[in-house]
Amino acid sequence: MATNRHPIELIGAQTGNCLRVAIALEEAGLPYQVRLLDLRQGNQRDPAHLALNPAGKVPTIIDRLGEKDLILSQSNAILLYAAEVMPGRLLPLDGRDRAAALERYFYFLTDVIAVSHSAFFLRSLGNHEASAVLDERSNGALRDAARFVKDTRYMGGNSFSLADIAAFTIASARRRHIDWNADAHLSRWFDEVEQRPSVRKGMKAFKRGDG
Ligand SMILES: N[C@@H](CCC(=O)N[C@@H](CS)C(=O)NCC(=O)O)C(=O)O
């Protein structure tokens, strides 16, 4: 299904939001090409990028579909789009299993990643006390996710899904703050996901500059 497609253009940088998209495209088997922006140089606010994403953020994708390009921002909307384009690759097809995987996906997005991003923002403003409170809340939610992989192989059930991609990028970013000896299930899950070919390739996508 994906072989006759134009490669999706993935505009981004080495950040968690962009890495989630690269891993999802790898796992979905969708061809893509990376366009690297230098966020420190402010490339995200160049007029050409603002025309694609007026918020001046990454990631953004361009999917050359027929006569009109699909331009999409918001990393997690892009992940859901990839799941729709390649049914069964990123979310289970069965409705009950799919709902369970989505529940976990949103757990990581809202209870772990969003809280961690707020902590980062407060830290950048010098508000270390409030930032530490949110960091601990986010880390606690991540630690608590060990129970998700106690009885199933992956975060959202018995198949790899968007829930694992969301969980992995934040766990990887916070790995120094997690006591990996405290829970064998969490470390077993992390080690397995880290070795997955799509994850290995996706994590390097913005280093080599192509998909
Ligand atoms: N909710 C958006 C957040 C996008 C976002 O904040 N991107 C950051 C990088 S992870 C960015 O572009 N930062 C550059 C800036 O704000 O100037 C998403 O998930 O895509």
GROMACS .gro file of N, CA, C and O and ligand atoms in nm, residues 15 17 20 39 44-45 56-59 74-76, ligand 1:
model
   72
   15THR      N    1   1.385   1.638   1.872
   15THR     CA    2   1.305   1.661   1.994
   15THR      C    3   1.208   1.545   2.008
   15THR      O    4   1.177   1.476   1.910
   17ASN      N    5   0.884   1.536   2.040
   17ASN     CA    6   0.765   1.543   1.954
   17ASN      C    7   0.796   1.495   1.812
   17ASN      O    8   0.714   1.429   1.749
   20ARG      N    9   0.878   1.103   1.797
   20ARG     CA   10   0.757   1.019   1.797
   20ARG      C   11   0.705   1.001   1.655
   20ARG      O   12   0.664   0.893   1.616
   39LEU      N   13   1.647   2.469   1.537
   39LEU     CA   14   1.557   2.548   1.623
   39LEU      C   15   1.633   2.659   1.695
   39LEU      O   16   1.578   2.766   1.721
   44GLN      N   17   1.243   2.770   1.257
   44GLN     CA   18   1.098   2.743   1.266
   44GLN      C   19   1.015   2.871   1.249
   44GLN      O   20   0.894   2.862   1.230
   45ARG      N   21   1.084   2.987   1.257
   45ARG     CA   22   1.011   3.113   1.238
   45ARG      C   23   1.041   3.177   1.102
   45ARG      O   24   0.999   3.289   1.074
   56GLY      N   25   0.485   2.825   1.413
   56GLY     CA   26   0.632   2.828   1.417
   56GLY      C   27   0.690   2.716   1.500
   56GLY      O   28   0.785   2.736   1.577
   57LYS      N   29   0.632   2.597   1.487
   57LYS     CA   30   0.677   2.481   1.566
   57LYS      C   31   0.705   2.364   1.473
   57LYS      O   32   0.662   2.362   1.358
   58VAL      N   33   0.770   2.264   1.529
   58VAL     CA   34   0.786   2.135   1.462
   58VAL      C   35   0.731   2.029   1.555
   58VAL      O   36   0.724   2.052   1.677
   59PRO      N   37   0.690   1.914   1.503
   59PRO     CA   38   0.700   1.869   1.364
   59PRO      C   39   0.585   1.919   1.278
   59PRO      O   40   0.478   1.955   1.328
   74GLN      N   41   0.112   1.914   1.480
   74GLN     CA   42   0.070   1.844   1.603
   74GLN      C   43   0.114   1.698   1.593
   74GLN      O   44   0.051   1.616   1.526
   75SER      N   45   0.223   1.670   1.662
   75SER     CA   46   0.283   1.536   1.654
   75SER      C   47   0.181   1.425   1.675
   75SER      O   48   0.180   1.325   1.602
   76ASN      N   49   0.092   1.443   1.770
   76ASN     CA   50   0.004   1.331   1.804
   76ASN      C   51  -0.109   1.312   1.704
   76ASN      O   52  -0.158   1.201   1.685
  212LIG     N1   53   0.185   2.024   2.064
  212LIG     C1   54   0.283   2.037   1.960
  212LIG     C2   55   0.407   2.100   2.022
  212LIG     C3   56   0.507   2.140   1.918
  212LIG     C4   57   0.629   2.202   1.984
  212LIG     O1   58   0.623   2.266   2.090
  212LIG     N2   59   0.744   2.184   1.918
  212LIG     C5   60   0.868   2.236   1.971
  212LIG     C6   61   0.978   2.131   1.955
  212LIG     S1   62   0.938   1.984   2.042
  212LIG     C7   63   0.911   2.355   1.890
  212LIG     O2   64   0.885   2.363   1.772
  212LIG     N3   65   0.983   2.447   1.955
  212LIG     C8   66   1.039   2.561   1.889
  212LIG     C9   67   0.978   2.691   1.931
  212LIG     O3   68   0.883   2.689   2.010
  212LIG     O4   69   1.028   2.793   1.886
  212LIG    C10   70   0.315   1.899   1.899
  212LIG     O5   71   0.293   1.798   1.967
  212LIG     O6   72   0.358   1.891   1.784
   0.00000   0.00000   0.00000
